[in-house]
CSV table of C-alpha atoms and ligand atoms in Angstrom, one decimal:
chain,number,residue,atom,x,y,z
A,1,MET,CA,0.0,0.0,0.0
A,2,ILE,CA,1.4,3.4,-1.0
A,3,GLU,CA,1.4,6.0,1.8
A,4,ARG,CA,0.1,9.3,0.4
A,5,LYS,CA,-0.5,12.5,2.4
A,6,TYR,CA,-3.4,14.9,2.4
A,7,PRO,CA,-3.9,17.2,0.5
A,8,GLN,CA,-1.8,15.7,-2.3
A,9,THR,CA,-4.1,12.8,-1.9
A,10,ARG,CA,-7.8,13.3,-1.5
A,11,LEU,CA,-9.5,10.0,-1.9
A,12,ARG,CA,-12.8,11.7,-2.5
A,13,ARG,CA,-11.6,13.0,-5.9
A,14,THR,CA,-12.5,9.7,-7.6
A,15,ARG,CA,-15.8,9.5,-5.8
A,16,MET,CA,-17.3,12.7,-7.2
A,17,LYS,CA,-19.2,11.4,-10.3
A,18,ASP,CA,-20.9,8.2,-11.2
A,19,PHE,CA,-18.6,7.8,-14.2
A,20,LEU,CA,-15.5,8.2,-12.1
A,21,ARG,CA,-16.7,5.8,-9.5
A,22,ASP,CA,-17.3,3.2,-12.3
A,23,LEU,CA,-13.9,3.9,-13.8
A,24,VAL,CA,-12.0,3.0,-10.6
A,25,ALA,CA,-14.4,0.2,-9.5
A,26,GLU,CA,-12.4,-2.9,-8.6
A,27,ASN,CA,-15.2,-5.3,-9.0
A,28,ASN,CA,-18.3,-5.6,-11.2
A,29,LEU,CA,-21.4,-7.7,-11.3
A,30,THR,CA,-22.8,-8.9,-14.7
A,31,THR,CA,-25.5,-11.3,-15.7
A,32,ASN,CA,-22.6,-13.8,-16.5
A,33,ASP,CA,-22.0,-14.1,-12.8
A,34,LEU,CA,-25.5,-15.2,-11.9
A,35,ILE,CA,-27.2,-18.5,-11.6
A,36,GLN,CA,-31.0,-18.8,-11.0
A,37,PRO,CA,-32.2,-21.6,-8.8
A,38,ILE,CA,-35.7,-22.7,-9.8
A,39,PHE,CA,-38.2,-24.9,-7.9
A,40,ILE,CA,-40.3,-27.4,-9.9
A,41,ALA,CA,-43.2,-29.7,-9.1
A,42,GLU,CA,-45.8,-31.9,-10.7
A,43,GLN,CA,-48.9,-29.6,-10.2
A,44,SER,CA,-51.8,-28.4,-12.2
A,45,GLU,CA,-51.3,-24.7,-11.3
A,46,LYS,CA,-48.6,-23.1,-13.4
A,47,LYS,CA,-46.9,-21.5,-10.5
A,48,ILE,CA,-47.4,-21.3,-6.8
A,49,GLU,CA,-45.7,-18.7,-4.6
A,50,ILE,CA,-43.6,-20.0,-1.7
A,51,PRO,CA,-44.8,-18.4,1.5
A,52,SER,CA,-41.4,-18.0,3.1
A,53,MET,CA,-39.7,-16.8,-0.1
A,54,PRO,CA,-41.3,-13.6,-1.4
A,55,SER,CA,-41.6,-13.4,-5.2
A,56,ILE,CA,-40.3,-17.0,-5.7
A,57,TYR,CA,-42.5,-19.7,-7.1
A,58,ARG,CA,-42.8,-23.5,-7.6
A,59,HIS,CA,-43.3,-24.0,-11.3
A,60,ASN,CA,-44.9,-26.8,-13.3
A,61,LEU,CA,-43.1,-27.8,-16.5
A,62,ASP,CA,-45.0,-25.3,-18.8
A,63,SER,CA,-44.2,-22.5,-16.5
A,64,LEU,CA,-40.6,-23.7,-16.1
A,65,TYR,CA,-40.1,-23.3,-19.9
A,66,CYS,CA,-41.6,-19.8,-19.9
A,67,GLU,CA,-39.4,-18.9,-16.9
A,68,VAL,CA,-36.2,-20.1,-18.7
A,69,GLU,CA,-37.2,-18.2,-21.8
A,70,GLU,CA,-37.5,-15.0,-19.8
A,71,LEU,CA,-34.3,-15.7,-18.0
A,72,SER,CA,-32.4,-16.3,-21.2
A,73,ASN,CA,-33.8,-13.1,-22.7
A,74,ALA,CA,-32.6,-11.3,-19.6
A,75,GLY,CA,-29.1,-12.7,-20.0
A,76,ILE,CA,-29.2,-15.4,-17.3
A,77,LYS,CA,-28.1,-18.5,-19.1
A,78,THR,CA,-27.4,-20.8,-16.1
A,79,ILE,CA,-30.1,-22.4,-14.0
A,80,ALA,CA,-30.2,-24.8,-11.1
A,81,ILE,CA,-33.3,-26.9,-10.7
A,82,PHE,CA,-34.7,-28.3,-7.4
A,83,PRO,CA,-37.8,-30.6,-7.2
A,84,ALA,CA,-40.6,-30.6,-4.7
A,85,ILE,CA,-41.8,-34.2,-4.6
A,86,ASP,CA,-45.3,-35.1,-3.5
A,87,SER,CA,-45.2,-36.7,0.0
A,88,THR,CA,-46.9,-39.9,-1.3
A,89,GLN,CA,-43.9,-40.5,-3.6
A,90,LYS,CA,-41.3,-40.3,-0.8
A,91,ASP,CA,-39.8,-43.3,0.9
A,92,ASP,CA,-36.9,-44.1,3.2
A,93,GLN,CA,-34.6,-45.0,0.3
A,94,GLY,CA,-35.5,-41.9,-1.8
A,95,SER,CA,-36.2,-44.3,-4.6
A,96,GLN,CA,-37.9,-41.7,-6.8
A,97,ALA,CA,-34.5,-40.1,-7.2
A,98,LEU,CA,-33.6,-43.0,-9.5
A,99,ASN,CA,-36.9,-42.9,-11.5
A,100,GLU,CA,-36.0,-41.7,-15.0
A,101,ASN,CA,-39.5,-40.1,-15.3
A,102,ASN,CA,-39.3,-38.1,-12.1
A,103,ILE,CA,-39.9,-34.4,-12.4
A,104,VAL,CA,-36.2,-33.4,-12.5
A,105,CYS,CA,-35.5,-35.8,-15.4
A,106,LEU,CA,-38.6,-34.8,-17.3
A,107,ALA,CA,-37.6,-31.1,-16.9
A,108,LEU,CA,-34.0,-31.8,-17.9
A,109,ARG,CA,-35.1,-33.6,-21.1
A,110,GLY,CA,-37.6,-30.9,-21.9
A,111,LEU,CA,-35.1,-28.1,-21.3
A,112,HIS,CA,-32.4,-29.9,-23.3
A,113,GLU,CA,-34.7,-30.0,-26.3
A,114,ARG,CA,-35.9,-26.4,-26.0
A,115,PHE,CA,-32.9,-24.6,-24.7
A,116,PRO,CA,-29.8,-26.6,-25.6
A,117,GLU,CA,-27.5,-23.5,-24.9
A,118,VAL,CA,-28.8,-22.9,-21.4
A,119,VAL,CA,-26.5,-24.5,-18.7
A,120,LYS,CA,-28.5,-26.8,-16.6
A,121,ILE,CA,-27.3,-27.6,-13.0
A,122,ALA,CA,-29.0,-30.5,-11.1
A,123,ASP,CA,-28.5,-31.2,-7.4
A,124,VAL,CA,-27.3,-34.7,-6.4
A,125,ALA,CA,-28.7,-35.5,-3.0
A,126,LEU,CA,-31.6,-37.6,-1.7
A,127,ASP,CA,-33.4,-35.2,0.6
A,128,PRO,CA,-36.2,-34.1,-1.8
A,129,PHE,CA,-37.1,-37.8,-2.2
A,130,THR,CA,-36.7,-39.3,1.3
A,131,ASP,CA,-39.5,-39.5,3.9
A,132,HIS,CA,-37.0,-38.7,6.6
A,133,GLY,CA,-35.8,-35.6,4.8
A,134,HIS,CA,-32.1,-36.6,5.0
A,135,ASP,CA,-29.7,-36.3,2.1
A,136,GLY,CA,-28.5,-39.9,2.6
A,137,LEU,CA,-29.8,-43.3,3.7
A,138,VAL,CA,-30.4,-43.9,7.4
A,139,ASN,CA,-29.2,-47.2,8.9
A,140,ASN,CA,-30.7,-49.2,11.7
A,141,ASP,CA,-28.9,-47.2,14.3
A,142,GLY,CA,-30.5,-44.0,12.9
A,143,GLU,CA,-27.2,-42.8,11.5
A,144,ILE,CA,-26.6,-41.6,7.9
A,145,ASP,CA,-24.8,-44.4,6.1
A,146,ASN,CA,-22.1,-42.7,4.1
A,147,ASP,CA,-20.9,-45.6,1.9
A,148,ALA,CA,-24.4,-47.0,1.1
A,149,THR,CA,-25.5,-43.5,0.1
A,150,LEU,CA,-22.6,-43.2,-2.3
A,151,VAL,CA,-24.1,-45.9,-4.5
A,152,CYS,CA,-27.4,-44.0,-4.8
A,153,LEU,CA,-25.6,-40.7,-5.5
A,154,GLN,CA,-23.6,-42.4,-8.3
A,155,ASN,CA,-26.7,-43.7,-9.9
A,156,GLN,CA,-28.6,-40.4,-9.4
A,157,ALA,CA,-25.7,-38.3,-10.9
A,158,LEU,CA,-25.5,-40.7,-13.9
A,159,LEU,CA,-29.3,-40.4,-14.5
A,160,LEU,CA,-29.1,-36.6,-14.3
A,161,ALA,CA,-26.3,-36.5,-16.8
A,162,GLN,CA,-28.2,-38.9,-19.1
A,163,SER,CA,-31.3,-36.6,-18.9
A,164,GLY,CA,-29.3,-33.6,-20.0
A,165,ALA,CA,-27.7,-31.9,-17.0
A,166,ASP,CA,-24.5,-30.1,-18.0
A,167,ILE,CA,-23.4,-29.8,-14.4
A,168,VAL,CA,-24.2,-32.2,-11.5
A,169,ALA,CA,-23.9,-30.7,-8.1
A,170,PRO,CA,-23.5,-33.0,-5.1
A,171,SER,CA,-25.0,-31.2,-2.1
A,172,ASP,CA,-25.2,-34.1,0.3
A,173,MET,CA,-21.8,-33.8,2.0
A,174,MET,CA,-21.0,-37.5,2.1
A,175,ASP,CA,-17.3,-38.3,2.2
A,176,GLY,CA,-15.9,-39.6,-1.1
A,177,ARG,CA,-18.9,-38.6,-3.2
A,178,VAL,CA,-17.0,-36.6,-5.8
A,179,GLN,CA,-14.7,-39.5,-6.6
A,180,ALA,CA,-17.5,-42.0,-6.7
A,181,ILE,CA,-19.6,-39.8,-9.1
A,182,ARG,CA,-16.6,-38.9,-11.2
A,183,SER,CA,-15.7,-42.6,-11.8
A,184,THR,CA,-19.3,-43.4,-12.7
A,185,LEU,CA,-19.5,-40.6,-15.2
A,186,GLU,CA,-16.1,-41.5,-16.8
A,187,SER,CA,-17.0,-45.1,-17.1
A,188,ASN,CA,-20.3,-44.2,-18.8
A,189,SER,CA,-18.6,-41.8,-21.3
A,190,PHE,CA,-19.9,-38.7,-19.6
A,191,THR,CA,-16.4,-37.2,-19.8
A,192,ASN,CA,-17.5,-33.6,-20.1
A,193,THR,CA,-20.1,-33.5,-17.3
A,194,ILE,CA,-19.0,-30.9,-14.9
A,195,ILE,CA,-19.0,-31.6,-11.1
A,196,LEU,CA,-19.9,-28.6,-9.1
A,197,SER,CA,-19.2,-29.7,-5.6
A,198,TYR,CA,-20.9,-28.1,-2.6
A,199,ALA,CA,-17.5,-28.6,-1.0
A,200,ALA,CA,-18.0,-26.3,2.0
A,201,LYS,CA,-21.6,-26.7,3.0
A,202,TYR,CA,-22.5,-25.7,6.5
A,203,ALA,CA,-25.2,-27.0,8.8
A,204,SER,CA,-27.2,-23.8,8.6
A,205,SER,CA,-30.5,-22.4,9.8
A,206,PHE,CA,-30.5,-20.2,6.7
A,207,TYR,CA,-31.8,-23.1,4.6
A,208,GLY,CA,-35.3,-23.0,6.3
A,209,PRO,CA,-37.3,-21.5,3.4
A,210,PHE,CA,-35.7,-23.9,0.9
A,211,ARG,CA,-36.9,-26.8,3.0
A,212,ASP,CA,-40.4,-25.3,2.9
A,213,ALA,CA,-40.1,-24.9,-0.9
A,214,VAL,CA,-39.1,-28.5,-1.5
A,215,GLY,CA,-41.3,-29.8,1.3
A,216,SER,CA,-38.6,-31.5,3.3
A,217,SER,CA,-38.9,-29.5,6.5
A,218,THR,CA,-41.8,-31.5,7.8
A,219,ASN,CA,-40.1,-34.7,6.9
A,220,LEU,CA,-36.9,-33.7,8.7
A,221,GLY,CA,-38.8,-32.6,11.9
A,222,LYS,CA,-36.5,-32.0,14.8
A,223,SER,CA,-33.7,-34.1,13.2
A,224,THR,CA,-30.6,-32.1,12.1
A,225,LYS,CA,-28.0,-32.5,9.4
A,226,LYS,CA,-25.0,-31.8,11.7
A,227,SER,CA,-23.5,-35.2,11.3
A,228,TYR,CA,-22.7,-34.5,7.6
A,229,GLN,CA,-22.9,-30.7,7.0
A,230,MET,CA,-20.1,-28.6,8.5
A,231,ASN,CA,-19.9,-26.8,11.8
A,232,PHE,CA,-20.2,-23.1,11.1
A,233,ALA,CA,-17.4,-22.5,13.6
A,234,ASN,CA,-14.8,-23.9,11.2
A,235,ILE,CA,-12.8,-22.7,8.2
A,236,ASP,CA,-9.7,-24.9,8.1
A,237,GLU,CA,-12.0,-27.8,7.7
A,238,ALA,CA,-13.6,-26.1,4.7
A,239,LEU,CA,-10.1,-25.8,3.0
A,240,HIS,CA,-9.6,-29.5,3.8
A,241,GLU,CA,-12.9,-30.4,2.1
A,242,VAL,CA,-12.0,-28.3,-0.9
A,243,ALA,CA,-8.6,-29.9,-1.2
A,244,MET,CA,-10.1,-33.4,-1.1
A,245,ASP,CA,-12.9,-32.5,-3.6
A,246,ILE,CA,-10.3,-31.1,-6.1
A,247,LYS,CA,-8.2,-34.3,-5.8
A,248,GLU,CA,-11.4,-36.4,-6.3
A,249,GLY,CA,-12.3,-34.6,-9.5
A,250,ALA,CA,-14.4,-31.6,-8.8
A,251,ASP,CA,-14.3,-28.9,-11.5
A,252,ILE,CA,-15.9,-26.1,-9.5
A,253,VAL,CA,-16.3,-25.8,-5.7
A,254,MET,CA,-19.0,-24.0,-3.9
A,255,VAL,CA,-19.5,-22.4,-0.5
A,256,LYS,CA,-22.9,-22.3,1.1
A,257,PRO,CA,-24.5,-20.3,2.7
A,258,GLY,CA,-23.1,-17.2,1.1
A,259,THR,CA,-23.2,-13.7,2.6
A,260,ALA,CA,-22.4,-14.8,6.1
A,261,TYR,CA,-19.5,-17.1,4.9
A,262,LEU,CA,-17.5,-14.7,2.6
A,263,ASP,CA,-14.3,-15.3,4.6
A,264,VAL,CA,-14.5,-18.9,3.5
A,265,VAL,CA,-15.0,-17.9,-0.1
A,266,HIS,CA,-12.0,-15.7,0.1
A,267,ALA,CA,-9.7,-18.3,1.8
A,268,ILE,CA,-10.6,-20.9,-0.9
A,269,LYS,CA,-9.9,-18.5,-3.8
A,270,VAL,CA,-6.6,-17.4,-2.3
A,271,ASN,CA,-5.5,-21.0,-1.5
A,272,PHE,CA,-6.7,-22.9,-4.6
A,273,GLN,CA,-7.3,-20.6,-7.6
A,274,ILE,CA,-10.0,-22.8,-9.0
A,275,PRO,CA,-13.6,-21.7,-10.0
A,276,THR,CA,-15.3,-20.9,-6.8
A,277,PHE,CA,-19.1,-20.3,-6.5
A,278,VAL,CA,-21.1,-19.1,-3.7
A,279,TYR,CA,-24.8,-19.8,-2.9
A,280,GLN,CA,-26.8,-17.0,-1.5
A,281,VAL,CA,-29.3,-19.3,0.1
A,282,SER,CA,-33.0,-19.1,0.7
A,283,GLY,CA,-32.9,-17.5,4.2
A,284,GLU,CA,-30.4,-14.9,3.1
A,285,TYR,CA,-32.5,-14.0,0.1
A,286,SER,CA,-35.8,-14.0,2.1
A,287,MET,CA,-34.4,-11.7,4.8
A,288,LEU,CA,-33.4,-9.1,2.2
A,289,GLN,CA,-36.3,-9.5,-0.2
A,290,LEU,CA,-38.9,-9.3,2.6
A,291,SER,CA,-37.3,-6.1,3.9
A,292,ILE,CA,-37.2,-4.6,0.4
A,293,GLU,CA,-40.9,-5.5,-0.2
A,294,LYS,CA,-41.8,-4.0,3.2
A,295,GLY,CA,-39.9,-0.8,2.4
A,296,TRP,CA,-37.5,-1.3,5.3
A,297,LEU,CA,-34.4,-1.7,3.2
A,298,ASP,CA,-33.7,0.0,-0.1
A,299,LYS,CA,-33.8,-2.4,-3.1
A,300,ASP,CA,-30.1,-1.6,-3.8
A,301,VAL,CA,-29.2,-3.8,-0.8
A,302,MET,CA,-29.5,-6.9,-3.0
A,303,LEU,CA,-27.0,-5.7,-5.5
A,304,GLU,CA,-24.7,-4.7,-2.6
A,305,SER,CA,-24.9,-8.2,-1.1
A,306,LEU,CA,-24.1,-9.9,-4.5
A,307,LEU,CA,-21.3,-7.5,-5.4
A,308,CYS,CA,-19.7,-8.3,-2.0
A,309,CYS,CA,-19.7,-12.0,-2.9
A,310,LYS,CA,-17.7,-11.0,-6.0
A,311,ARG,CA,-15.3,-8.9,-3.9
A,312,ALA,CA,-14.7,-11.8,-1.7
A,313,GLY,CA,-13.6,-13.9,-4.7
A,314,ALA,CA,-16.7,-15.7,-6.0
A,315,ASP,CA,-16.7,-16.3,-9.7
A,316,ALA,CA,-20.4,-16.9,-9.8
A,317,ILE,CA,-23.3,-16.7,-7.5
A,318,LEU,CA,-26.4,-18.8,-7.1
A,319,THR,CA,-29.1,-16.4,-6.1
A,320,TYR,CA,-32.9,-16.3,-6.1
A,321,ALA,CA,-32.6,-12.6,-7.0
A,322,ALA,CA,-30.8,-13.3,-10.4
A,323,LYS,CA,-33.8,-12.6,-12.6
A,324,GLU,CA,-35.0,-9.6,-10.7
A,325,ILE,CA,-31.7,-7.9,-10.6
A,326,SER,CA,-30.6,-8.7,-14.2
A,327,SER,CA,-32.2,-5.5,-15.6
A,328,GLU,CA,-29.9,-3.4,-13.4
A,329,LEU,CA,-26.7,-5.1,-14.7
A,330,ASN,CA,-24.4,-5.1,-17.6
A,331,SER,CA,-24.4,-8.3,-19.6
B,1,LIG,C1,-30.3,-30.2,-0.3
B,1,LIG,C2,-30.1,-28.8,-0.5
B,1,LIG,C3,-30.4,-27.7,0.4
B,1,LIG,C4,-30.1,-26.5,-0.2
B,1,LIG,C5,-29.7,-26.8,-1.5
B,1,LIG,N1,-29.6,-28.3,-1.6
B,1,LIG,C6,-31.0,-27.8,1.8
B,1,LIG,C7,-30.4,-28.6,2.8
B,1,LIG,O1,-29.2,-29.0,2.8
B,1,LIG,O2,-31.1,-28.9,3.8
B,1,LIG,C8,-30.4,-25.2,0.4
B,1,LIG,C9,-30.6,-24.1,-0.5
B,1,LIG,C10,-31.2,-22.9,0.1
B,1,LIG,O3,-31.4,-22.7,1.3
B,1,LIG,O4,-31.5,-21.9,-0.7
B,1,LIG,N2,-29.3,-31.1,-0.3
């Protein structure tokens, strides 16, 4: 840092006009940085608003295609889809995850046909499909069975790739999942399928509205995910997770939640220099969006929170605000 003295240096000089502020801006947010998560369900209504997520909807397939068309026109070319499965279809094995006609696979095939250029991300985890709401299989002692779950995740990831996912995103936090999924993809000739690993995923209360949206919160009840998702007190452990996932074959790593975990994003970027994404999760979105809609916070707070993710080192951001904010951004 160069030491300069007042009045030779007045840092306010470059803050005097919009144009000057833009010229010296160190970071920028464009539509290329944003990924829109979308909830889908088998339902007759086109779209149903999610009570705990203002302005966010669960879409049926027709409405999904309209939404993706609009997103694409707005410059958002990457989406992540999440299914809400009817409770009658859930079981303790999450067996619908492996049904090639489940709503995610139908959506991926439909999107692949209609929007081949759109980048489609699909989550690999069992929680939308299990009646206990966990991301993995539960054994007789009530524990999440890591190695038995890996087999399901391998099959699920392969099915998603076969259905048209460009990126599979394991969000389950089982040990060894990236390696297991990578070897299955390679041996089935899906050599170009990208693995976006939720490498540093914390056991967080910020996921509450998402669990309402996919209908897993009632299934989960009082049970927690602390035996597989990370303790939010830790950052060395996040670097350890990332190092392992890179060795196992991850192309992109992700930190989740986002805004409250930007120190983790920064440490990963500085240590590993690989594509690093951040997920501004449902609770983080809802807090801001609700305050905006109530008039308690200015709407610019959303842009601020996203640009801060870029400043911390994120290459891209999954955010429910992607579509809404796109009109304010450069493409
Ligand atoms: C499930 C999954 C979760 C989210 C993405 N994938 C929830 C969880 O782990 O319970 C959360 C996303 C959000 O809160 O926006 N594996």
